[in-house]
CSV table of C-alpha atoms and ligand atoms in Angstrom, one decimal:
chain,number,residue,atom,x,y,z
A,1,MET,CA,-75.0,167.2,-7.2
A,2,SER,CA,-77.8,169.7,-6.6
A,3,ARG,CA,-76.4,173.1,-5.5
A,4,THR,CA,-78.3,175.9,-3.7
A,5,ILE,CA,-77.1,179.3,-3.3
A,6,MET,CA,-78.0,181.8,-0.5
A,7,ALA,CA,-78.1,185.1,-2.1
A,8,GLY,CA,-78.2,188.9,-1.3
A,9,GLY,CA,-77.6,188.6,2.8
A,10,THR,CA,-75.0,190.1,4.8
A,11,LEU,CA,-72.4,187.5,6.1
A,12,VAL,CA,-71.3,188.1,9.6
A,13,THR,CA,-68.2,186.0,10.6
A,14,ALA,CA,-65.8,186.4,13.5
A,15,GLU,CA,-63.7,188.8,11.6
A,16,ALA,CA,-66.0,190.9,9.4
A,17,SER,CA,-69.4,191.8,8.0
A,18,PHE,CA,-69.7,191.8,4.2
A,19,ARG,CA,-72.3,191.4,1.5
A,20,GLY,CA,-72.1,188.0,-0.2
A,21,ASP,CA,-73.6,184.7,-1.4
A,22,ILE,CA,-73.0,181.3,0.0
A,23,ALA,CA,-73.2,178.1,-2.1
A,24,VAL,CA,-74.0,175.0,-0.6
A,25,ALA,CA,-73.9,171.4,-2.0
A,26,ASP,CA,-74.1,168.0,-0.2
A,27,GLY,CA,-74.3,169.7,3.2
A,28,ARG,CA,-71.2,171.6,2.7
A,29,ILE,CA,-70.1,175.2,2.0
A,30,THR,CA,-68.8,175.2,-1.4
A,31,ALA,CA,-68.0,178.9,-2.0
A,32,VAL,CA,-68.6,182.1,-0.5
A,33,GLY,CA,-68.4,185.6,-2.2
A,34,ALA,CA,-70.0,188.3,-4.2
A,35,ASP,CA,-72.4,187.4,-7.0
A,36,LEU,CA,-71.5,183.6,-7.3
A,37,PRO,CA,-72.0,182.0,-10.6
A,38,ARG,CA,-75.6,180.4,-10.6
A,39,ASP,CA,-75.0,177.5,-13.0
A,40,GLY,CA,-78.5,176.3,-12.9
A,41,ALA,CA,-78.3,176.2,-8.8
A,42,GLU,CA,-81.4,176.9,-6.9
A,43,VAL,CA,-81.4,180.3,-5.5
A,44,LEU,CA,-82.6,181.3,-2.2
A,45,ASP,CA,-83.3,185.0,-1.6
A,46,VAL,CA,-82.1,186.0,2.0
A,47,SER,CA,-81.5,189.8,1.1
A,48,GLY,CA,-82.0,191.8,4.4
A,49,ALA,CA,-81.0,189.0,6.7
A,50,LEU,CA,-77.7,188.5,8.4
A,51,LEU,CA,-76.1,185.0,7.9
A,52,MET,CA,-74.0,183.4,10.7
A,53,PRO,CA,-72.2,180.2,11.2
A,54,GLY,CA,-74.5,178.0,13.2
A,55,PHE,CA,-74.2,178.4,16.8
A,56,ILE,CA,-72.4,175.9,18.9
A,57,ASP,CA,-73.1,175.4,22.7
A,58,GLY,CA,-70.3,173.4,24.3
A,59,HIS,CA,-72.0,173.2,27.5
A,60,THR,CA,-75.5,171.2,27.6
A,61,HIS,CA,-76.9,168.6,30.2
A,62,LEU,CA,-79.5,166.4,28.4
A,63,ASP,CA,-81.1,163.4,29.7
A,64,MET,CA,-79.0,163.7,32.7
A,65,PRO,CA,-79.3,162.2,36.3
A,66,PHE,CA,-78.7,164.5,39.2
A,67,GLY,CA,-79.5,164.0,42.8
A,68,GLY,CA,-82.0,161.1,42.2
A,69,THR,CA,-83.9,162.8,39.5
A,70,VAL,CA,-83.3,163.4,35.7
A,71,THR,CA,-83.5,166.5,33.7
A,72,ALA,CA,-86.6,167.5,32.1
A,73,ASP,CA,-85.1,167.7,28.5
A,74,ASP,CA,-84.1,164.7,26.8
A,75,TRP,CA,-82.2,164.8,23.2
A,76,ASP,CA,-85.5,165.2,21.3
A,77,THR,CA,-86.7,168.1,23.1
A,78,GLY,CA,-83.3,169.7,24.2
A,79,THR,CA,-82.2,169.9,20.7
A,80,ALA,CA,-85.3,171.2,19.7
A,81,ALA,CA,-84.8,174.2,22.0
A,82,ALA,CA,-81.4,174.4,20.7
A,83,VAL,CA,-82.2,174.7,17.1
A,84,ALA,CA,-85.1,177.0,17.8
A,85,GLY,CA,-82.3,179.5,19.4
A,86,GLY,CA,-79.9,179.2,16.2
A,87,THR,CA,-77.7,176.2,17.7
A,88,THR,CA,-76.6,173.7,15.1
A,89,THR,CA,-74.3,171.7,17.4
A,90,ILE,CA,-73.9,170.9,21.1
A,91,VAL,CA,-71.3,169.4,23.1
A,92,ASP,CA,-73.0,167.5,26.1
A,93,PHE,CA,-71.7,165.9,29.1
A,94,SER,CA,-71.6,162.2,29.1
A,95,LEU,CA,-71.8,161.4,32.9
A,96,GLN,CA,-69.3,158.4,34.0
A,97,ASP,CA,-71.1,155.9,36.3
A,98,VAL,CA,-69.6,156.0,39.6
A,99,GLY,CA,-68.5,152.5,39.2
A,100,GLY,CA,-68.0,152.6,35.4
A,101,THR,CA,-65.7,153.4,32.7
A,102,LEU,CA,-65.3,156.4,30.5
A,103,ALA,CA,-66.0,154.4,27.5
A,104,GLY,CA,-69.4,153.2,29.0
A,105,ALA,CA,-70.3,156.8,29.5
A,106,VAL,CA,-69.7,157.5,26.0
A,107,GLU,CA,-71.6,154.7,24.8
A,108,GLU,CA,-74.4,155.5,27.3
A,109,TRP,CA,-74.6,158.9,25.9
A,110,GLN,CA,-74.7,157.8,22.2
A,111,ARG,CA,-77.6,155.7,23.1
A,112,LYS,CA,-79.4,158.8,24.7
A,113,ALA,CA,-78.2,161.0,21.8
A,114,ALA,CA,-79.9,158.8,19.1
A,115,GLY,CA,-82.9,161.3,19.0
A,116,ALA,CA,-80.7,164.4,18.3
A,117,ARG,CA,-82.2,166.9,15.7
A,118,ILE,CA,-78.8,168.6,15.5
A,119,ASP,CA,-75.2,167.6,15.4
A,120,TYR,CA,-73.5,166.8,18.8
A,121,GLY,CA,-70.1,165.9,20.4
A,122,LEU,CA,-69.6,164.7,24.0
A,123,HIS,CA,-67.4,165.3,26.9
A,124,VAL,CA,-66.8,162.8,29.4
A,125,ALA,CA,-67.8,164.4,33.0
A,126,ILE,CA,-65.5,162.1,35.5
A,127,THR,CA,-67.4,161.3,38.6
A,128,ASN,CA,-64.9,159.0,40.1
A,129,LEU,CA,-61.3,159.5,39.1
A,130,THR,CA,-59.8,156.2,40.2
A,131,GLU,CA,-56.4,154.9,38.9
A,132,GLU,CA,-58.3,152.9,36.4
A,133,VAL,CA,-60.1,155.9,35.1
A,134,LYS,CA,-56.7,157.8,35.0
A,135,ALA,CA,-55.4,155.1,32.7
A,136,GLU,CA,-58.4,155.4,30.3
A,137,ILE,CA,-58.0,159.0,29.8
A,138,PRO,CA,-55.8,158.7,26.6
A,139,THR,CA,-58.2,156.2,25.0
A,140,LEU,CA,-60.9,158.8,24.7
A,141,SER,CA,-59.4,160.4,21.5
A,142,ALA,CA,-60.1,157.2,19.7
A,143,LEU,CA,-63.7,157.7,20.5
A,144,GLY,CA,-63.8,161.4,19.0
A,145,VAL,CA,-63.8,162.8,22.5
A,146,SER,CA,-61.5,165.7,23.1
A,147,THR,CA,-62.6,167.0,26.7
A,148,ILE,CA,-62.8,165.6,30.1
A,149,LYS,CA,-64.6,167.5,32.8
A,150,ILE,CA,-63.4,167.5,36.5
A,151,PHE,CA,-65.1,168.9,39.6
A,152,MET,CA,-63.5,170.5,42.5
A,153,ALA,CA,-67.0,171.0,44.3
A,154,TYR,CA,-69.5,168.7,45.5
A,155,LYS,CA,-67.5,167.4,48.6
A,156,GLY,CA,-68.9,164.2,50.0
A,157,THR,CA,-69.7,163.0,46.6
A,158,PRO,CA,-67.6,160.9,44.2
A,159,LEU,CA,-67.7,164.0,41.9
A,160,PHE,CA,-65.3,165.9,44.2
A,161,THR,CA,-61.8,165.5,42.9
A,162,ALA,CA,-58.7,166.2,45.3
A,163,ASP,CA,-55.7,168.2,44.1
A,164,GLU,CA,-53.5,165.5,43.6
A,165,ASP,CA,-55.9,163.6,41.4
A,166,LEU,CA,-56.8,166.7,39.4
A,167,PHE,CA,-53.2,167.6,39.0
A,168,GLU,CA,-52.3,163.9,37.7
A,169,ALA,CA,-55.3,164.1,35.2
A,170,LEU,CA,-54.1,167.3,33.8
A,171,GLN,CA,-50.5,165.6,33.2
A,172,ILE,CA,-52.3,162.8,31.6
A,173,ALA,CA,-54.6,164.8,29.6
A,174,ARG,CA,-51.7,167.0,28.3
A,175,GLU,CA,-49.9,163.9,27.0
A,176,ALA,CA,-53.1,162.6,25.3
A,177,GLY,CA,-54.0,165.8,23.7
A,178,ILE,CA,-57.3,166.1,25.9
A,179,LEU,CA,-58.5,169.4,27.0
A,180,VAL,CA,-59.6,169.4,30.9
A,181,LEU,CA,-62.6,171.4,31.8
A,182,VAL,CA,-63.1,172.2,35.5
A,183,HIS,CA,-65.9,173.2,37.8
A,184,ALA,CA,-63.9,175.5,40.0
A,185,GLU,CA,-65.3,176.0,43.4
A,186,ASN,CA,-63.9,174.9,46.7
A,187,GLY,CA,-66.0,171.8,47.8
A,188,ASP,CA,-64.3,171.8,51.3
A,189,VAL,CA,-65.7,175.5,52.2
A,190,ILE,CA,-69.1,175.0,50.5
A,191,ALA,CA,-69.6,171.6,52.6
A,192,LYS,CA,-68.8,173.4,55.7
A,193,LEU,CA,-70.9,176.5,55.0
A,194,GLN,CA,-73.9,174.4,54.0
A,195,ALA,CA,-73.7,172.3,57.0
A,196,GLN,CA,-73.6,175.6,59.3
A,197,ALA,CA,-76.6,177.1,57.3
A,198,LEU,CA,-78.6,174.0,57.8
A,199,ALA,CA,-77.8,173.9,61.6
A,200,ARG,CA,-78.9,177.3,61.9
A,201,GLY,CA,-82.2,176.4,60.1
A,202,ASP,CA,-81.3,178.4,57.1
A,203,THR,CA,-83.0,176.5,54.5
A,204,ALA,CA,-84.3,178.8,51.8
A,205,PRO,CA,-83.1,178.7,48.3
A,206,ARG,CA,-81.1,182.1,48.8
A,207,PHE,CA,-78.5,180.3,51.0
A,208,HIS,CA,-77.4,178.3,48.0
A,209,ALA,CA,-75.6,181.5,46.9
A,210,LEU,CA,-74.7,182.7,50.6
A,211,THR,CA,-72.9,179.1,51.1
A,212,ARG,CA,-70.9,179.3,47.8
A,213,PRO,CA,-69.5,183.1,48.0
A,214,GLU,CA,-67.4,184.6,45.1
A,215,ALA,CA,-64.0,183.9,46.8
A,216,VAL,CA,-64.8,180.2,46.9
A,217,GLU,CA,-65.0,180.2,43.3
A,218,ALA,CA,-62.1,182.6,42.8
A,219,GLU,CA,-60.0,180.5,45.0
A,220,ALA,CA,-60.7,177.3,43.2
A,221,THR,CA,-60.2,179.0,39.7
A,222,ASN,CA,-56.9,180.2,40.8
A,223,ARG,CA,-55.8,176.9,42.2
A,224,ALA,CA,-56.9,175.0,39.0
A,225,ILE,CA,-54.9,177.5,36.8
A,226,ARG,CA,-51.9,177.0,39.1
A,227,LEU,CA,-52.2,173.2,38.9
A,228,ALA,CA,-52.3,173.4,35.3
A,229,GLU,CA,-49.3,175.8,35.0
A,230,VAL,CA,-47.3,173.4,36.9
A,231,ALA,CA,-48.6,170.3,34.9
A,232,ASP,CA,-47.7,172.6,31.7
A,233,SER,CA,-51.4,171.9,30.4
A,234,PRO,CA,-54.0,173.9,28.9
A,235,LEU,CA,-57.2,174.3,30.7
A,236,LEU,CA,-60.8,175.3,30.5
A,237,VAL,CA,-62.4,177.1,33.2
A,238,VAL,CA,-66.4,176.6,32.7
A,239,HIS,CA,-69.1,178.9,33.9
A,240,VAL,CA,-67.2,181.8,35.3
A,241,SER,CA,-69.8,183.8,37.2
A,242,CYS,CA,-67.9,186.8,38.7
A,243,ALA,CA,-65.3,189.3,38.5
A,244,ALA,CA,-63.0,187.9,41.1
A,245,ALA,CA,-62.9,184.6,39.3
A,246,LEU,CA,-62.5,186.5,36.1
A,247,GLU,CA,-59.5,188.2,37.6
A,248,GLU,CA,-57.4,185.0,38.1
A,249,VAL,CA,-58.0,184.2,34.6
A,250,ARG,CA,-56.9,187.4,33.4
A,251,ARG,CA,-53.8,187.2,35.6
A,252,ALA,CA,-53.0,183.8,33.7
A,253,HIS,CA,-53.2,185.4,30.4
A,254,ALA,CA,-51.0,188.2,31.7
A,255,ARG,CA,-48.4,185.3,32.5
A,256,GLY,CA,-49.0,184.0,29.0
A,257,GLN,CA,-50.7,180.9,30.4
A,258,THR,CA,-53.1,178.9,28.0
A,259,VAL,CA,-56.3,179.1,29.9
A,260,TYR,CA,-59.5,179.3,28.2
A,261,ALA,CA,-62.8,180.6,29.9
A,262,GLU,CA,-66.6,180.3,29.5
A,263,THR,CA,-69.4,182.5,30.8
A,264,CYS,CA,-73.0,181.9,30.5
A,265,PRO,CA,-76.0,184.2,29.7
A,266,GLN,CA,-77.4,183.8,33.2
A,267,TYR,CA,-74.4,185.5,34.8
A,268,LEU,CA,-75.1,188.5,32.6
A,269,VAL,CA,-78.7,189.2,33.2
A,270,PHE,CA,-79.9,187.6,36.7
A,271,THR,CA,-78.6,188.3,40.0
A,272,TYR,CA,-78.9,187.1,43.6
A,273,ASP,CA,-82.1,188.8,44.2
A,274,ASP,CA,-83.7,186.3,41.8
A,275,LEU,CA,-82.5,183.6,44.0
A,276,ALA,CA,-84.1,185.6,47.0
A,277,ARG,CA,-87.3,185.8,45.3
A,278,GLU,CA,-90.7,185.5,47.4
A,279,GLY,CA,-91.4,182.1,48.5
A,280,PHE,CA,-89.8,179.2,46.9
A,281,GLU,CA,-89.6,180.9,43.4
A,282,GLY,CA,-85.9,181.4,44.2
A,283,ALA,CA,-85.4,177.6,43.4
A,284,LYS,CA,-85.9,178.3,39.7
A,285,TYR,CA,-82.7,180.1,39.8
A,286,VAL,CA,-80.6,177.6,41.8
A,287,LEU,CA,-77.5,176.6,39.6
A,288,SER,CA,-73.9,176.5,40.1
A,289,PRO,CA,-71.6,178.7,40.6
A,290,PRO,CA,-74.5,180.8,41.9
A,291,LEU,CA,-76.0,184.1,40.5
A,292,ARG,CA,-74.1,187.0,41.9
A,293,ASP,CA,-74.9,190.7,42.3
A,294,ALA,CA,-75.3,192.9,39.3
A,295,SER,CA,-71.6,194.7,39.8
A,296,ASN,CA,-70.3,191.4,38.1
A,297,TRP,CA,-72.2,192.0,34.8
A,298,GLU,CA,-70.0,194.8,33.4
A,299,PRO,CA,-66.6,193.1,34.3
A,300,LEU,CA,-67.9,189.9,32.6
A,301,TRP,CA,-68.8,191.8,29.5
A,302,HIS,CA,-65.6,193.3,29.5
A,303,GLY,CA,-64.0,190.0,29.8
A,304,LEU,CA,-65.6,189.1,26.6
A,305,GLN,CA,-64.5,192.2,24.9
A,306,THR,CA,-60.7,191.6,26.0
A,307,GLY,CA,-60.8,188.0,25.0
A,308,ASP,CA,-60.3,186.6,28.6
A,309,LEU,CA,-63.4,185.2,28.1
A,310,GLN,CA,-63.6,183.1,24.9
A,311,ILE,CA,-66.8,181.6,24.9
A,312,VAL,CA,-70.4,181.6,26.1
A,313,GLY,CA,-72.3,178.5,26.9
A,314,SER,CA,-75.6,178.0,28.0
A,315,ASP,CA,-75.0,175.2,30.9
A,316,HIS,CA,-78.7,174.0,29.9
A,317,CYS,CA,-79.6,172.0,32.8
A,318,SER,CA,-83.4,172.1,33.2
A,319,PHE,CA,-85.5,170.6,36.0
A,320,ASN,CA,-89.1,171.1,36.4
A,321,TYR,CA,-90.3,173.4,39.3
A,322,ALA,CA,-93.1,171.2,40.1
A,323,GLY,CA,-91.6,167.8,41.7
A,324,GLN,CA,-87.9,168.2,40.9
A,325,LYS,CA,-86.8,171.9,42.2
A,326,GLU,CA,-89.6,171.2,45.0
A,327,LEU,CA,-87.3,168.3,46.3
A,328,GLY,CA,-85.5,171.1,48.1
A,329,ARG,CA,-88.3,172.8,49.6
A,330,ASP,CA,-87.1,172.2,53.3
A,331,ASP,CA,-83.5,172.1,52.4
A,332,PHE,CA,-81.7,174.3,49.7
A,333,THR,CA,-79.1,171.8,49.4
A,334,LEU,CA,-81.5,169.3,47.9
A,335,ILE,CA,-82.6,171.6,44.9
A,336,PRO,CA,-81.4,170.0,41.8
A,337,ASN,CA,-78.8,172.6,40.5
A,338,GLY,CA,-79.3,174.1,37.0
A,339,ALA,CA,-81.8,176.1,34.6
A,340,PRO,CA,-82.7,175.9,31.1
A,341,GLY,CA,-81.2,178.5,28.6
A,342,LEU,CA,-80.3,176.7,25.4
A,343,GLU,CA,-83.0,178.3,23.4
A,344,GLU,CA,-82.2,181.7,24.8
A,345,ARG,CA,-78.5,182.0,24.8
A,346,ALA,CA,-78.1,183.9,21.4
A,347,ALA,CA,-81.3,186.2,21.9
A,348,VAL,CA,-79.7,187.2,25.4
A,349,LEU,CA,-76.5,188.0,24.0
A,350,TRP,CA,-77.8,189.9,21.0
A,351,THR,CA,-80.2,191.8,23.1
A,352,HIS,CA,-77.9,192.8,26.0
A,353,GLY,CA,-74.8,192.4,24.1
A,354,VAL,CA,-75.0,193.6,20.7
A,355,ARG,CA,-78.0,195.9,21.0
A,356,GLY,CA,-76.6,197.0,24.4
A,357,GLY,CA,-73.5,198.3,22.8
A,358,ARG,CA,-71.2,196.1,24.7
A,359,ILE,CA,-70.1,193.5,22.1
A,360,SER,CA,-69.8,193.7,18.2
A,361,GLU,CA,-71.7,191.2,15.9
A,362,GLN,CA,-68.3,190.0,15.2
A,363,LEU,CA,-67.8,189.1,18.8
A,364,PHE,CA,-71.3,187.6,19.0
A,365,VAL,CA,-70.2,185.1,16.4
A,366,ALA,CA,-67.0,184.3,17.8
A,367,VAL,CA,-68.1,183.5,21.3
A,368,LEU,CA,-71.3,181.6,20.2
A,369,SER,CA,-69.6,179.7,17.2
A,370,THR,CA,-66.0,180.3,16.0
A,371,ASN,CA,-64.2,180.3,19.4
A,372,GLN,CA,-66.6,177.2,20.5
A,373,ALA,CA,-65.4,175.2,17.7
A,374,ARG,CA,-61.8,175.9,18.1
A,375,VAL,CA,-61.8,175.3,22.0
A,376,HIS,CA,-64.0,172.2,21.5
A,377,GLY,CA,-62.0,170.7,18.7
A,378,MET,CA,-64.3,171.2,15.8
A,379,ALA,CA,-62.0,173.8,13.8
A,380,GLY,CA,-61.9,173.3,10.1
A,381,ARG,CA,-65.6,171.7,10.2
A,382,LYS,CA,-67.8,173.8,12.1
A,383,GLY,CA,-67.9,177.6,13.5
A,384,ALA,CA,-67.3,179.5,10.0
A,385,LEU,CA,-68.8,180.3,6.7
A,386,ALA,CA,-66.0,179.2,4.5
A,387,PRO,CA,-65.6,176.6,1.8
A,388,GLY,CA,-65.2,172.9,3.0
A,389,PHE,CA,-67.3,173.7,6.4
A,390,ASP,CA,-70.3,172.2,7.1
A,391,ALA,CA,-73.4,174.2,6.0
A,392,ASP,CA,-74.6,175.0,9.4
A,393,ILE,CA,-76.1,178.4,8.8
A,394,VAL,CA,-78.4,180.8,10.9
A,395,VAL,CA,-80.5,183.3,8.9
A,396,TRP,CA,-80.6,185.9,11.8
A,397,ASP,CA,-83.2,188.6,12.1
A,398,PRO,CA,-81.7,191.5,13.9
A,399,ASP,CA,-85.0,192.9,14.5
A,400,ARG,CA,-87.3,190.2,15.4
A,401,THR,CA,-88.9,190.9,18.8
A,402,VAL,CA,-90.1,188.0,21.0
A,403,THR,CA,-91.3,188.0,24.5
A,404,ALA,CA,-90.5,184.5,26.4
A,405,THR,CA,-93.5,182.8,27.4
A,406,GLN,CA,-94.2,178.9,28.2
A,407,ALA,CA,-96.1,179.0,24.9
A,408,ASN,CA,-93.4,180.0,22.3
A,409,ARG,CA,-90.7,177.8,23.9
A,410,HIS,CA,-89.5,174.5,22.5
A,411,GLY,CA,-88.1,172.7,25.5
A,412,ARG,CA,-90.0,170.4,27.7
A,413,VAL,CA,-89.3,172.2,31.2
A,414,ASP,CA,-92.2,173.6,33.0
A,415,TYR,CA,-90.8,177.2,33.6
A,416,SER,CA,-87.9,179.6,32.3
A,417,PRO,CA,-86.0,182.0,34.2
A,418,TYR,CA,-86.3,184.1,31.2
A,419,GLU,CA,-90.2,184.1,31.5
A,420,GLY,CA,-91.6,187.6,30.4
A,421,MET,CA,-88.0,188.9,29.3
A,422,THR,CA,-88.4,190.4,25.8
A,423,PHE,CA,-85.6,189.8,23.3
A,424,THR,CA,-84.8,191.7,20.0
A,425,GLY,CA,-82.9,189.7,17.5
A,426,GLY,CA,-83.5,185.8,16.8
A,427,PRO,CA,-83.1,183.3,14.0
A,428,ALA,CA,-85.6,183.5,11.2
A,429,ALA,CA,-84.4,180.1,9.7
A,430,VAL,CA,-81.6,177.6,10.7
A,431,TYR,CA,-79.8,175.1,8.3
A,432,VAL,CA,-78.1,172.1,9.6
A,433,ARG,CA,-75.6,170.5,6.9
A,434,GLY,CA,-77.7,172.3,4.4
A,435,ALA,CA,-81.0,171.1,5.5
A,436,LEU,CA,-83.7,173.5,6.6
A,437,ALA,CA,-84.0,172.6,10.5
A,438,TYR,CA,-85.9,175.6,11.9
A,439,ARG,CA,-88.2,178.5,10.4
A,440,ASP,CA,-90.5,180.9,11.8
A,441,GLY,CA,-90.9,179.4,15.2
A,442,GLU,CA,-91.2,175.9,13.6
A,443,VAL,CA,-88.7,173.1,14.2
A,444,LEU,CA,-88.5,171.1,10.9
A,445,ALA,CA,-85.5,168.7,11.8
A,446,GLU,CA,-86.4,165.4,12.7
A,447,PRO,CA,-85.4,163.3,15.8
A,448,GLY,CA,-82.4,161.3,14.8
A,449,SER,CA,-81.0,163.8,12.0
A,450,GLY,CA,-78.2,164.9,14.1
A,451,ARG,CA,-74.7,163.4,13.5
A,452,PHE,CA,-71.8,162.8,16.2
A,453,VAL,CA,-68.9,165.0,15.5
A,454,GLU,CA,-65.8,163.5,16.2
A,455,ARG,CA,-63.5,166.2,18.0
A,456,ALA,CA,-59.8,166.6,18.4
A,457,PHE,CA,-58.3,169.2,20.4
A,458,ARG,CA,-55.3,171.1,18.8
A,459,GLN,CA,-53.0,173.5,20.1
A,460,PRO,CA,-52.7,176.5,20.0
A,461,ALA,CA,-56.2,177.1,20.1
A,462,PRO,CA,-58.2,179.3,19.6
A,463,GLY,CA,-55.7,182.0,18.9
A,464,PRO,CA,-55.7,185.2,19.8
A,465,ALA,CA,-59.2,186.6,20.9
A,466,VAL,CA,-61.6,188.1,18.4
A,467,ARG,CA,-62.6,191.6,19.3
B,1,LIG,ZN1,-72.7,172.3,33.6
């Protein structure tokens, strides 16, 4: 079998940085160490570069219907954007049909994912938690699905899940070895505040945030955590946006409860002021939970440092400004929720986190890759530079400076919230299972080259936070 040695780079893992070679054969890492024997292997000189395990994004929405429209990025363009940002595996949300089964959702998403350029796993987002669906939850493990998502928000739609159903799902999931992800916002209060705002004639994008205040997220976060405590179940709180919600996670950790928590780059660099931009521009920043004020930035960075937040996912959910975001011109509740960020996630975190002196390069790797693999059930296969792991490798150039423009992006959406922002640090090359998938601005991975990753949630995961 043919062997390749990536030689002379600095390996950055969740634990340490050190000079070393990586040997790759048949898509897997076979050895890591200083001056590995060549034995006729092809040698790839990567001196001067940082080598990291491929980034994993456990939170994406590709080819997803929402409010009568469908996300701008499908699996072809979405995974092109991903690999251009150093991401080699995503876990996307299969959306249950309101009258359908969970297996049906997985089947439908497997069909959509046929064009994937990188590896992928699938969550199931439960949109209608009936008795039949509850009974189906334990069967997901056999499909390689280790996670379900439940919505406490979106009152008035079947997504909205009452406490008794959420609680029962936590009990069932615990028995089945399935991890429950929650969208934690109080759906009752949001529905009331939205109706009151519209009755007053407050229809602009910024009312999206004003009708979803921080306490609404903090309350639901605490409620989900306490329900999980009673059910004796682990829990993953996705897209934590503010200090108040983070505080509930921190309190759970102080009690010794197993709660994982994710934040997203948009909550670290944007604010309510973006939502309040002139005219209808704010629609580009309508996502849920909403953007907060800048006083939340440092607490979120601190949460990453302390390990109360273990992962950073993009929540990439792209809708074009023209024709899609515009659906809500006269009513902010009709603006499709979400923004693109798959391509920018690591660059934001390196520029503002590592270069900004807020996180170490080890923590950068932990929250983008190693912890992602553990929380999302891919430990032992993804998320580390170690023998036996898939050879998903990012050759990271810490000094590469790029200003985000429509021309240099790889997704399909017609705008980016990051437009005009300058990032320092980005991938020079990306390998997926040993194959060159991206180099110098060009996506080389073909549609359909990505493989499905069967996942299994194992406790305890992910272990103590890496600092
Ligand atoms: Zn999401």
